[in-house]
PDB file of C-alpha atoms in Angstrom:
ATOM      1  CA  UNK A 235     -26.095  35.425 -58.815  1.00 60.00           C
ATOM      2  CA  UNK A 236     -23.286  37.493 -60.344  1.00 81.00           C
ATOM      3  CA  UNK A 237     -21.642  34.307 -61.624  1.00 80.00           C
ATOM      4  CA  UNK A 238     -24.910  33.192 -63.266  1.00 83.00           C
ATOM      5  CA  UNK A 239     -25.343  36.566 -65.008  1.00 87.00           C
ATOM      6  CA  UNK A 240     -21.736  36.408 -66.225  1.00 87.00           C
ATOM      7  CA  UNK A 241     -22.297  32.863 -67.561  1.00 87.00           C
ATOM      8  CA  UNK A 242     -25.409  33.996 -69.464  1.00 87.00           C
ATOM      9  CA  UNK A 243     -23.529  36.996 -70.907  1.00 90.00           C
ATOM     10  CA  UNK A 244     -20.680  34.677 -71.927  1.00 87.00           C
ATOM     11  CA  UNK A 245     -23.139  32.268 -73.590  1.00 84.00           C
ATOM     12  CA  UNK A 246     -24.891  35.095 -75.470  1.00 88.00           C
ATOM     13  CA  UNK A 247     -21.571  36.603 -76.598  1.00 90.00           C
ATOM     14  CA  UNK A 248     -20.468  33.167 -77.788  1.00 84.00           C
ATOM     15  CA  UNK A 249     -23.627  32.734 -79.885  1.00 82.00           C
ATOM     16  CA  UNK A 250     -23.175  36.176 -81.472  1.00 87.00           C
ATOM     17  CA  UNK A 251     -19.551  35.418 -82.350  1.00 84.00           C
ATOM     18  CA  UNK A 252     -20.473  31.981 -83.742  1.00 76.00           C
ATOM     19  CA  UNK A 253     -23.314  33.285 -85.917  1.00 79.00           C
ATOM     20  CA  UNK A 254     -21.482  36.325 -87.289  1.00 82.00           C
ATOM     21  CA  UNK A 255     -18.254  34.350 -87.650  1.00 79.00           C
ATOM     22  CA  UNK A 256     -20.023  31.655 -89.678  1.00 73.00           C
ATOM     23  CA  UNK A 257     -21.729  34.344 -91.777  1.00 77.00           C
ATOM     24  CA  UNK A 258     -18.419  36.041 -92.622  1.00 81.00           C
ATOM     25  CA  UNK A 259     -16.687  32.715 -93.280  1.00 75.00           C
ATOM     26  CA  UNK A 260     -19.415  31.545 -95.673  1.00 71.00           C
ATOM     27  CA  UNK A 261     -19.482  34.839 -97.567  1.00 77.00           C
ATOM     28  CA  UNK A 262     -15.701  35.024 -97.878  1.00 79.00           C
ATOM     29  CA  UNK A 263     -15.260  31.358 -98.821  1.00 73.00           C
ATOM     30  CA  UNK A 264     -18.116  31.442-101.322  1.00 70.00           C
ATOM     31  CA  UNK A 265     -16.649  34.483-103.015  1.00 77.00           C
ATOM     32  CA  UNK A 266     -13.224  32.823-103.317  1.00 73.00           C
ATOM     33  CA  UNK A 267     -14.850  29.702-104.772  1.00 68.00           C
ATOM     34  CA  UNK A 268     -16.761  31.793-107.294  1.00 69.00           C
ATOM     35  CA  UNK A 269     -13.596  33.659-108.281  1.00 74.00           C
ATOM     36  CA  UNK A 270     -11.939  30.300-108.937  1.00 66.00           C
ATOM     37  CA  UNK A 271     -14.937  29.272-111.115  1.00 65.00           C
ATOM     38  CA  UNK A 272     -16.142  26.568-108.732  1.00 62.00           C
ATOM     39  CA  UNK A 273     -19.760  25.656-109.677  1.00 58.00           C
ATOM     40  CA  UNK A 274     -22.435  27.142-107.417  1.00 54.00           C
ATOM     41  CA  UNK A 275     -23.897  23.710-106.647  1.00 54.00           C
ATOM     42  CA  UNK A 276     -20.589  22.686-105.018  1.00 63.00           C
ATOM     43  CA  UNK A 277     -20.656  25.911-102.990  1.00 65.00           C
ATOM     44  CA  UNK A 278     -24.167  25.161-101.735  1.00 61.00           C
ATOM     45  CA  UNK A 279     -23.594  21.518-100.843  1.00 63.00           C
ATOM     46  CA  UNK A 280     -20.162  21.976 -99.282  1.00 69.00           C
ATOM     47  CA  UNK A 281     -19.106  25.500 -98.274  1.00 70.00           C
ATOM     48  CA  UNK A 282     -22.544  26.828 -97.269  1.00 67.00           C
ATOM     49  CA  UNK A 283     -23.596  23.601 -95.510  1.00 72.00           C
ATOM     50  CA  UNK A 284     -20.259  23.253 -93.713  1.00 73.00           C
ATOM     51  CA  UNK A 285     -19.987  26.974 -93.003  1.00 73.00           C
ATOM     52  CA  UNK A 286     -23.353  27.117 -91.258  1.00 69.00           C
ATOM     53  CA  UNK A 287     -22.257  24.057 -89.225  1.00 75.00           C
ATOM     54  CA  UNK A 288     -19.026  25.678 -88.030  1.00 73.00           C
ATOM     55  CA  UNK A 289     -20.630  26.723 -84.699  1.00 74.00           C
ATOM     56  CA  UNK A 290     -21.498  23.066 -83.956  1.00 75.00           C
ATOM     57  CA  UNK A 291     -17.989  22.105 -85.033  1.00 79.00           C
ATOM     58  CA  UNK A 292     -16.373  24.704 -82.774  1.00 77.00           C
ATOM     59  CA  UNK A 293     -18.519  23.783 -79.754  1.00 76.00           C
ATOM     60  CA  UNK A 294     -18.187  19.987 -80.093  1.00 78.00           C
ATOM     61  CA  UNK A 295     -14.430  20.016 -80.745  1.00 78.00           C
ATOM     62  CA  UNK A 296     -13.834  22.525 -77.921  1.00 77.00           C
ATOM     63  CA  UNK A 297     -15.959  20.338 -75.626  1.00 76.00           C
ATOM     64  CA  UNK A 298     -14.035  17.193 -76.644  1.00 75.00           C
ATOM     65  CA  UNK A 299     -10.673  18.869 -76.029  1.00 76.00           C
ATOM     66  CA  UNK A 300     -11.904  20.023 -72.627  1.00 75.00           C
ATOM     67  CA  UNK A 301     -13.243  16.603 -71.686  1.00 71.00           C
ATOM     68  CA  UNK A 302     -16.913  17.715 -71.826  1.00 66.00           C
ATOM     69  CA  UNK A 303     -17.845  14.833 -74.124  1.00 64.00           C
ATOM     70  CA  UNK A 304     -21.506  14.740 -73.106  1.00 66.00           C
ATOM     71  CA  UNK A 305     -21.818  18.268 -74.508  1.00 72.00           C
ATOM     72  CA  UNK A 306     -20.007  17.278 -77.726  1.00 76.00           C
ATOM     73  CA  UNK A 307     -22.388  14.494 -78.770  1.00 83.00           C
ATOM     74  CA  UNK A 308     -25.612  16.081 -77.478  1.00 83.00           C
ATOM     75  CA  UNK A 309     -24.808  19.335 -79.325  1.00 81.00           C
ATOM     76  CA  UNK A 310     -24.337  17.543 -82.663  1.00 86.00           C
ATOM     77  CA  UNK A 311     -27.410  15.300 -82.287  1.00 90.00           C
ATOM     78  CA  UNK A 312     -29.553  18.111 -80.865  1.00 87.00           C
ATOM     79  CA  UNK A 313     -28.523  20.420 -83.707  1.00 88.00           C
ATOM     80  CA  UNK A 314     -29.482  17.798 -86.302  1.00 92.00           C
ATOM     81  CA  UNK A 315     -32.927  17.344 -84.743  1.00 93.00           C
ATOM     82  CA  UNK A 316     -33.368  21.141 -84.593  1.00 90.00           C
ATOM     83  CA  UNK A 317     -32.227  21.481 -88.233  1.00 89.00           C
ATOM     84  CA  UNK A 318     -34.723  18.896 -89.473  1.00 91.00           C
ATOM     85  CA  UNK A 319     -37.808  19.798 -87.481  1.00 93.00           C
ATOM     86  CA  UNK A 320     -37.432  23.528 -86.785  1.00 90.00           C
ATOM     87  CA  UNK A 321     -35.294  24.866 -89.653  1.00 88.00           C
ATOM     88  CA  UNK A 322     -37.140  22.872 -92.355  1.00 91.00           C
ATOM     89  CA  UNK A 323     -40.505  23.310 -90.625  1.00 91.00           C
ATOM     90  CA  UNK A 324     -40.113  27.069 -90.167  1.00 88.00           C
ATOM     91  CA  UNK A 325     -38.757  27.589 -93.703  1.00 87.00           C
ATOM     92  CA  UNK A 326     -41.719  25.610 -95.133  1.00 89.00           C
ATOM     93  CA  UNK A 327     -44.117  28.050 -93.455  1.00 89.00           C
ATOM     94  CA  UNK A 328     -42.685  30.812 -95.665  1.00 84.00           C
ATOM     95  CA  UNK A 329     -42.629  28.752 -98.842  1.00 85.00           C
ATOM     96  CA  UNK A 330     -43.224  25.002 -99.417  1.00 86.00           C
ATOM     97  CA  UNK A 331     -39.790  23.415 -99.839  1.00 83.00           C
ATOM     98  CA  UNK A 332     -39.315  21.585-103.139  1.00 80.00           C
ATOM     99  CA  UNK A 333     -36.802  18.764-103.457  1.00 79.00           C
ATOM    100  CA  UNK A 334     -35.076  17.283-106.485  1.00 77.00           C
ATOM    101  CA  UNK A 335     -35.616  13.561-107.101  1.00 81.00           C
ATOM    102  CA  UNK A 336     -31.867  13.011-106.795  1.00 78.00           C
ATOM    103  CA  UNK A 337     -31.876  14.636-103.338  1.00 80.00           C
ATOM    104  CA  UNK A 338     -34.706  12.364-102.181  1.00 86.00           C
ATOM    105  CA  UNK A 339     -32.990   9.276-103.612  1.00 89.00           C
ATOM    106  CA  UNK A 340     -29.390  10.023-102.583  1.00 87.00           C
ATOM    107  CA  UNK A 341     -28.474  12.793-100.109  1.00 86.00           C
ATOM    108  CA  UNK A 342     -31.531  12.550 -97.820  1.00 92.00           C
ATOM    109  CA  UNK A 343     -31.314   8.732 -97.373  1.00 94.00           C
ATOM    110  CA  UNK A 344     -27.536   9.085 -96.927  1.00 95.00           C
ATOM    111  CA  UNK A 345     -28.077  11.512 -94.030  1.00 94.00           C
ATOM    112  CA  UNK A 346     -30.368   8.925 -92.398  1.00 96.00           C
ATOM    113  CA  UNK A 347     -27.732   6.211 -92.913  1.00 96.00           C
ATOM    114  CA  UNK A 348     -25.155   8.460 -91.213  1.00 96.00           C
ATOM    115  CA  UNK A 349     -27.422   8.685 -88.136  1.00 96.00           C
ATOM    116  CA  UNK A 350     -27.897   4.879 -88.172  1.00 96.00           C
ATOM    117  CA  UNK A 351     -24.109   4.412 -88.379  1.00 95.00           C
ATOM    118  CA  UNK A 352     -23.644   6.759 -85.400  1.00 94.00           C
ATOM    119  CA  UNK A 353     -26.229   4.782 -83.416  1.00 94.00           C
ATOM    120  CA  UNK A 354     -24.528   1.467 -84.204  1.00 93.00           C
ATOM    121  CA  UNK A 355     -21.014   2.755 -83.401  1.00 89.00           C
ATOM    122  CA  UNK A 356     -22.168   4.306 -80.127  1.00 86.00           C
ATOM    123  CA  UNK A 357     -24.451   1.486 -78.970  1.00 88.00           C
ATOM    124  CA  UNK A 358     -22.058  -1.406 -79.561  1.00 87.00           C
ATOM    125  CA  UNK A 359     -19.457  -0.175 -77.068  1.00 86.00           C
ATOM    126  CA  UNK A 360     -21.300   2.811 -75.519  1.00 87.00           C
ATOM    127  CA  UNK A 361     -18.418   4.896 -76.799  1.00 87.00           C
ATOM    128  CA  UNK A 362     -17.395   6.655 -79.985  1.00 89.00           C
ATOM    129  CA  UNK A 363     -13.711   5.771 -80.071  1.00 89.00           C
ATOM    130  CA  UNK A 364     -10.813   7.145 -82.108  1.00 91.00           C
ATOM    131  CA  UNK A 365     -11.191   4.345 -84.674  1.00 93.00           C
ATOM    132  CA  UNK A 366     -14.888   5.204 -85.056  1.00 93.00           C
ATOM    133  CA  UNK A 367     -13.965   8.860 -85.499  1.00 93.00           C
ATOM    134  CA  UNK A 368     -11.487   8.029 -88.251  1.00 95.00           C
ATOM    135  CA  UNK A 369     -14.097   5.866 -90.004  1.00 95.00           C
ATOM    136  CA  UNK A 370     -16.591   8.748 -89.935  1.00 95.00           C
ATOM    137  CA  UNK A 371     -13.954  11.125 -91.345  1.00 95.00           C
ATOM    138  CA  UNK A 372     -13.080   8.656 -94.129  1.00 96.00           C
ATOM    139  CA  UNK A 373     -16.764   8.416 -95.104  1.00 96.00           C
ATOM    140  CA  UNK A 374     -16.956  12.225 -95.050  1.00 94.00           C
ATOM    141  CA  UNK A 375     -14.061  12.475 -97.527  1.00 93.00           C
ATOM    142  CA  UNK A 376     -15.859   9.970 -99.758  1.00 94.00           C
ATOM    143  CA  UNK A 377     -19.046  12.038 -99.500  1.00 90.00           C
ATOM    144  CA  UNK A 378     -17.186  15.193-100.565  1.00 86.00           C
ATOM    145  CA  UNK A 379     -15.673  13.416-103.578  1.00 87.00           C
ATOM    146  CA  UNK A 380     -19.134  12.137-104.527  1.00 87.00           C
ATOM    147  CA  UNK A 381     -20.626  15.652-104.243  1.00 79.00           C
ATOM    148  CA  UNK A 382     -17.858  17.250-106.305  1.00 75.00           C
ATOM    149  CA  UNK A 383     -18.205  14.671-109.093  1.00 80.00           C
ATOM    150  CA  UNK A 384     -21.997  15.066-109.149  1.00 73.00           C
ATOM    151  CA  UNK A 385     -21.653  18.858-109.213  1.00 65.00           C
ATOM    152  CA  UNK A 386     -19.136  18.804-112.060  1.00 70.00           C
ATOM    153  CA  UNK A 387     -21.494  16.631-114.098  1.00 71.00           C
ATOM    154  CA  UNK A 388     -24.310  19.095-113.390  1.00 61.00           C
ATOM    155  CA  UNK A 389     -22.093  21.994-114.430  1.00 60.00           C
ATOM    156  CA  UNK A 390     -21.214  20.305-117.721  1.00 64.00           C
ATOM    157  CA  UNK A 391     -24.918  20.037-118.496  1.00 61.00           C
ATOM    158  CA  UNK A 392     -25.900  23.527-117.295  1.00 51.00           C
ATOM    159  CA  UNK A 393     -22.967  25.563-118.668  1.00 53.00           C
ATOM    160  CA  UNK A 394     -21.233  28.573-117.116  1.00 50.00           C
ATOM    161  CA  UNK A 395     -22.814  30.878-114.531  1.00 51.00           C
ATOM    162  CA  UNK A 396     -22.362  34.558-113.732  1.00 52.00           C
ATOM    163  CA  UNK A 397     -20.999  35.351-110.288  1.00 53.00           C
ATOM    164  CA  UNK A 398     -20.843  38.473-108.171  1.00 62.00           C
ATOM    165  CA  UNK A 399     -17.688  38.339-106.048  1.00 69.00           C
ATOM    166  CA  UNK A 400     -16.022  40.325-103.281  1.00 78.00           C
ATOM    167  CA  UNK A 401     -12.526  41.823-103.641  1.00 85.00           C
ATOM    168  CA  UNK A 402      -9.879  39.271-102.646  1.00 84.00           C
ATOM    169  CA  UNK A 403      -8.625  41.360 -99.689  1.00 87.00           C
ATOM    170  CA  UNK A 404     -12.155  41.441 -98.262  1.00 88.00           C
ATOM    171  CA  UNK A 405     -12.485  37.647 -98.759  1.00 84.00           C
ATOM    172  CA  UNK A 406      -9.296  37.113 -96.714  1.00 84.00           C
ATOM    173  CA  UNK A 407     -10.536  39.447 -93.959  1.00 90.00           C
ATOM    174  CA  UNK A 408     -13.926  37.691 -93.853  1.00 87.00           C
ATOM    175  CA  UNK A 409     -12.407  34.188 -93.759  1.00 80.00           C
ATOM    176  CA  UNK A 410      -9.725  34.964 -91.136  1.00 83.00           C
ATOM    177  CA  UNK A 411     -12.094  37.094 -89.043  1.00 87.00           C
ATOM    178  CA  UNK A 412     -14.791  34.428 -89.281  1.00 82.00           C
ATOM    179  CA  UNK A 413     -12.455  31.672 -88.105  1.00 76.00           C
ATOM    180  CA  UNK A 414     -11.257  33.780 -85.144  1.00 84.00           C
ATOM    181  CA  UNK A 415     -14.845  34.658 -84.153  1.00 84.00           C
ATOM    182  CA  UNK A 416     -15.905  31.003 -84.408  1.00 76.00           C
ATOM    183  CA  UNK A 417     -12.943  29.846 -82.304  1.00 76.00           C
ATOM    184  CA  UNK A 418     -13.626  32.251 -79.431  1.00 82.00           C
ATOM    185  CA  UNK A 419     -17.396  31.869 -79.807  1.00 80.00           C
ATOM    186  CA  UNK A 420     -17.031  28.102 -79.338  1.00 71.00           C
ATOM    187  CA  UNK A 421     -14.949  28.631 -76.203  1.00 76.00           C
ATOM    188  CA  UNK A 422     -17.485  31.086 -74.752  1.00 84.00           C
ATOM    189  CA  UNK A 423     -20.510  28.847 -75.476  1.00 79.00           C
ATOM    190  CA  UNK A 424     -18.926  25.754 -73.908  1.00 71.00           C
ATOM    191  CA  UNK A 425     -17.724  27.654 -70.824  1.00 79.00           C
ATOM    192  CA  UNK A 426     -21.026  29.507 -70.384  1.00 83.00           C
ATOM    193  CA  UNK A 427     -23.232  26.446 -70.947  1.00 77.00           C
ATOM    194  CA  UNK A 428     -21.157  24.249 -68.621  1.00 74.00           C
ATOM    195  CA  UNK A 429     -21.287  26.885 -65.877  1.00 82.00           C
ATOM    196  CA  UNK A 430     -25.065  27.309 -66.229  1.00 81.00           C
ATOM    197  CA  UNK A 431     -25.584  23.528 -66.149  1.00 75.00           C
ATOM    198  CA  UNK A 432     -23.494  23.228 -62.974  1.00 74.00           C
ATOM    199  CA  UNK A 433     -25.239  26.210 -61.356  1.00 81.00           C
ATOM    200  CA  UNK A 434     -28.774  24.927 -62.064  1.00 79.00           C
ATOM    201  CA  UNK A 435     -27.949  21.287 -61.407  1.00 77.00           C
ATOM    202  CA  UNK A 436     -28.800  20.360 -65.015  1.00 74.00           C
ATOM    203  CA  UNK A 437     -26.936  17.749 -67.022  1.00 75.00           C
ATOM    204  CA  UNK A 438     -24.579  18.823 -69.804  1.00 68.00           C
ATOM    205  CA  UNK A 439     -26.556  16.472 -72.053  1.00 73.00           C
ATOM    206  CA  UNK A 440     -29.784  18.471 -71.514  1.00 78.00           C
ATOM    207  CA  UNK A 441     -28.020  21.817 -71.987  1.00 77.00           C
ATOM    208  CA  UNK A 442     -26.374  20.504 -75.152  1.00 75.00           C
ATOM    209  CA  UNK A 443     -29.668  19.236 -76.596  1.00 77.00           C
ATOM    210  CA  UNK A 444     -31.521  22.498 -75.920  1.00 78.00           C
ATOM    211  CA  UNK A 445     -29.730  25.821 -75.432  1.00 76.00           C
ATOM    212  CA  UNK A 446     -26.446  24.971 -77.166  1.00 76.00           C
ATOM    213  CA  UNK A 447     -28.031  22.967 -80.011  1.00 77.00           C
ATOM    214  CA  UNK A 448     -30.592  25.687 -80.790  1.00 75.00           C
ATOM    215  CA  UNK A 449     -28.010  28.454 -80.550  1.00 74.00           C
ATOM    216  CA  UNK A 450     -25.434  26.808 -82.802  1.00 71.00           C
ATOM    217  CA  UNK A 451     -28.170  25.975 -85.369  1.00 75.00           C
ATOM    218  CA  UNK A 452     -29.180  29.624 -85.814  1.00 72.00           C
ATOM    219  CA  UNK A 453     -26.984  30.006 -88.959  1.00 72.00           C
ATOM    220  CA  UNK A 454     -28.846  27.105 -90.617  1.00 71.00           C
ATOM    221  CA  UNK A 455     -32.176  28.638 -89.585  1.00 75.00           C
ATOM    222  CA  UNK A 456     -31.305  32.070 -90.972  1.00 69.00           C
ATOM    223  CA  UNK A 457     -29.810  30.638 -94.187  1.00 67.00           C
ATOM    224  CA  UNK A 458     -32.732  28.313 -94.937  1.00 72.00           C
ATOM    225  CA  UNK A 459     -35.455  30.867 -94.109  1.00 71.00           C
ATOM    226  CA  UNK A 460     -33.786  33.514 -96.285  1.00 66.00           C
ATOM    227  CA  UNK A 461     -33.391  30.946 -99.090  1.00 68.00           C
ATOM    228  CA  UNK A 462     -37.081  29.982 -98.814  1.00 73.00           C
ATOM    229  CA  UNK A 463     -38.185  33.635 -98.882  1.00 72.00           C
ATOM    230  CA  UNK A 464     -36.042  34.189-101.996  1.00 65.00           C
ATOM    231  CA  UNK A 465     -37.613  31.083-103.594  1.00 71.00           C
ATOM    232  CA  UNK A 466     -34.245  29.247-103.561  1.00 61.00           C
ATOM    233  CA  UNK A 467     -36.014  26.173-102.228  1.00 61.00           C
ATOM    234  CA  UNK A 468     -33.386  23.563-103.103  1.00 64.00           C
ATOM    235  CA  UNK A 469     -30.778  25.519-101.138  1.00 64.00           C
ATOM    236  CA  UNK A 470     -33.059  25.696 -98.071  1.00 70.00           C
ATOM    237  CA  UNK A 471     -33.433  21.908 -97.906  1.00 80.00           C
ATOM    238  CA  UNK A 472     -29.927  21.131 -99.183  1.00 77.00           C
ATOM    239  CA  UNK A 473     -28.363  23.323 -96.490  1.00 74.00           C
ATOM    240  CA  UNK A 474     -30.084  21.307 -93.749  1.00 85.00           C
ATOM    241  CA  UNK A 475     -29.244  17.889 -95.238  1.00 88.00           C
ATOM    242  CA  UNK A 476     -25.623  18.870 -95.893  1.00 85.00           C
ATOM    243  CA  UNK A 477     -25.248  20.332 -92.396  1.00 86.00           C
ATOM    244  CA  UNK A 478     -26.655  17.193 -90.755  1.00 91.00           C
ATOM    245  CA  UNK A 479     -24.231  14.973 -92.683  1.00 93.00           C
ATOM    246  CA  UNK A 480     -21.351  17.316 -91.768  1.00 90.00           C
ATOM    247  CA  UNK A 481     -22.326  17.307 -88.061  1.00 89.00           C
ATOM    248  CA  UNK A 482     -22.192  13.517 -87.803  1.00 94.00           C
ATOM    249  CA  UNK A 483     -19.322  12.612 -90.105  1.00 94.00           C
ATOM    250  CA  UNK A 484     -16.957  15.550 -89.601  1.00 91.00           C
ATOM    251  CA  UNK A 485     -17.871  17.215 -86.292  1.00 89.00           C
ATOM    252  CA  UNK A 486     -18.245  14.014 -84.262  1.00 91.00           C
ATOM    253  CA  UNK A 487     -15.524  12.332 -86.338  1.00 92.00           C
ATOM    254  CA  UNK A 488     -12.976  14.993 -85.376  1.00 89.00           C
ATOM    255  CA  UNK A 489     -14.222  15.172 -81.770  1.00 87.00           C
ATOM    256  CA  UNK A 490     -13.922  11.367 -81.343  1.00 90.00           C
ATOM    257  CA  UNK A 491     -10.501  11.300 -83.021  1.00 89.00           C
ATOM    258  CA  UNK A 492      -9.310  13.926 -80.498  1.00 86.00           C
ATOM    259  CA  UNK A 493     -10.826  12.252 -77.451  1.00 84.00           C
ATOM    260  CA  UNK A 494     -13.082   9.130 -77.308  1.00 87.00           C
ATOM    261  CA  UNK A 495     -16.683  10.122 -76.560  1.00 84.00           C
ATOM    262  CA  UNK A 496     -18.458   8.099 -73.882  1.00 82.00           C
ATOM    263  CA  UNK A 497     -22.142   7.425 -74.634  1.00 87.00           C
ATOM    264  CA  UNK A 498     -24.947   7.341 -72.098  1.00 82.00           C
ATOM    265  CA  UNK A 499     -28.318   5.695 -72.741  1.00 87.00           C
ATOM    266  CA  UNK A 500     -29.915   9.106 -73.308  1.00 85.00           C
ATOM    267  CA  UNK A 501     -27.559   9.635 -76.271  1.00 88.00           C
ATOM    268  CA  UNK A 502     -28.709   6.359 -77.820  1.00 91.00           C
ATOM    269  CA  UNK A 503     -32.380   7.311 -77.343  1.00 91.00           C
ATOM    270  CA  UNK A 504     -31.831  10.770 -78.845  1.00 92.00           C
ATOM    271  CA  UNK A 505     -30.061   9.330 -81.914  1.00 95.00           C
ATOM    272  CA  UNK A 506     -32.975   6.902 -82.321  1.00 95.00           C
ATOM    273  CA  UNK A 507     -35.349   9.894 -82.192  1.00 94.00           C
ATOM    274  CA  UNK A 508     -33.179  11.686 -84.775  1.00 95.00           C
ATOM    275  CA  UNK A 509     -33.475   8.678 -87.114  1.00 97.00           C
ATOM    276  CA  UNK A 510     -37.261   8.522 -86.640  1.00 96.00           C
ATOM    277  CA  UNK A 511     -37.661  12.264 -87.262  1.00 95.00           C
ATOM    278  CA  UNK A 512     -35.390  12.039 -90.325  1.00 95.00           C
ATOM    279  CA  UNK A 513     -37.608   9.318 -91.794  1.00 95.00           C
ATOM    280  CA  UNK A 514     -40.725  11.410 -91.068  1.00 93.00           C
ATOM    281  CA  UNK A 515     -39.212  14.506 -92.753  1.00 93.00           C
ATOM    282  CA  UNK A 516     -38.088  12.396 -95.719  1.00 94.00           C
ATOM    283  CA  UNK A 517     -41.563  10.833 -96.149  1.00 93.00           C
ATOM    284  CA  UNK A 518     -43.251  14.254 -95.868  1.00 92.00           C
ATOM    285  CA  UNK A 519     -40.959  15.636 -98.577  1.00 90.00           C
ATOM    286  CA  UNK A 520     -41.172  12.556-100.824  1.00 89.00           C
ATOM    287  CA  UNK A 521     -44.994  12.442-101.012  1.00 86.00           C
ATOM    288  CA  UNK A 522     -45.370  15.410-103.391  1.00 85.00           C
ATOM    289  CA  UNK A 523     -41.664  16.080-103.855  1.00 85.00           C
ATOM    290  CA  UNK A 524     -42.005  19.061-101.517  1.00 86.00           C
ATOM    291  CA  UNK A 525     -42.562  19.936 -97.864  1.00 89.00           C
ATOM    292  CA  UNK A 526     -45.957  21.627 -97.494  1.00 89.00           C
ATOM    293  CA  UNK A 527     -46.784  24.394 -94.998  1.00 91.00           C
ATOM    294  CA  UNK A 528     -49.086  22.074 -93.015  1.00 93.00           C
ATOM    295  CA  UNK A 529     -46.314  19.466 -92.777  1.00 93.00           C
ATOM    296  CA  UNK A 530     -43.847  22.161 -91.666  1.00 93.00           C
ATOM    297  CA  UNK A 531     -46.261  23.215 -88.895  1.00 94.00           C
ATOM    298  CA  UNK A 532     -46.647  19.582 -87.796  1.00 95.00           C
ATOM    299  CA  UNK A 533     -42.855  19.191 -87.642  1.00 95.00           C
ATOM    300  CA  UNK A 534     -42.651  22.236 -85.340  1.00 94.00           C
ATOM    301  CA  UNK A 535     -45.290  20.681 -83.061  1.00 95.00           C
ATOM    302  CA  UNK A 536     -43.365  17.379 -82.990  1.00 95.00           C
ATOM    303  CA  UNK A 537     -40.215  19.270 -81.958  1.00 93.00           C
ATOM    304  CA  UNK A 538     -42.141  21.079 -79.201  1.00 91.00           C
ATOM    305  CA  UNK A 539     -43.248  17.664 -77.901  1.00 93.00           C
ATOM    306  CA  UNK A 540     -39.639  16.442 -78.015  1.00 91.00           C
ATOM    307  CA  UNK A 541     -38.517  19.448 -75.953  1.00 87.00           C
ATOM    308  CA  UNK A 542     -41.123  18.653 -73.302  1.00 88.00           C
ATOM    309  CA  UNK A 543     -39.908  15.035 -73.266  1.00 90.00           C
ATOM    310  CA  UNK A 544     -36.187  15.783 -72.806  1.00 84.00           C
ATOM    311  CA  UNK A 545     -36.878  18.410 -70.132  1.00 80.00           C
ATOM    312  CA  UNK A 546     -39.036  16.042 -68.056  1.00 82.00           C
ATOM    313  CA  UNK A 547     -37.267  12.664 -68.504  1.00 76.00           C
TER     314      UNK A 547
END
């Protein structure tokens, strides 16, 4: 019993470190980018999206290095499903989420294509090998270049923006402190989750899809809900889409490049569910170019049904 309590404490401490570490990293990095006159749209699509996905990155890479590959893939896929259905759904309850036509035509479909690519790579050999990981990373670099070029064009049309920035010394402290917190938080979450799974006789895949995925997606949830409450609706949706692309291309790309990730049939099914839910979220948003409160509530119900399914299969 003492070991179980210690594992739960370790898991909780890991989540706290991951969330606060990601928060500090995003704030410090964003401030540096603003000081260097980087357009805010680049910050939103890259730094904020990637920063809120650092917990997933830390957990999946730590799991891959430790040989817990089932946890690596289930965490990334589970986080993407949580981001789509819970983060978007919950944020829409506060304020219907509007989407730009370009987002619906480019970034959202691209995130679905990334999930399809992951399904194909994993299903063909039931493994995400080092070559697959390098391919995902190469596509991620291409995506970043595409985003930067699009953002620079947008900046040329919109003109300069006013920024409020932190002192440089505080930026350095936030970035370094955030990275350290994320590193140790990832270690704690993987160790705690693995111990709980072993103690309760649960699979690492189930733990990764539920407890770990929900915990590491808390930064996205907080960021998107706050953005929706502040009426920054594009950021709320963009954060989720950017994070989902980052989780597949970079997080699993790096994890597979470090150590090939063996797939089980449950992984294939879950990625198929992710694709289906992505299409549903995209269609909901595309109908009126926004995600309504009723649609957000329905997405939360769909996720609740998914949780029941994965816990009873």
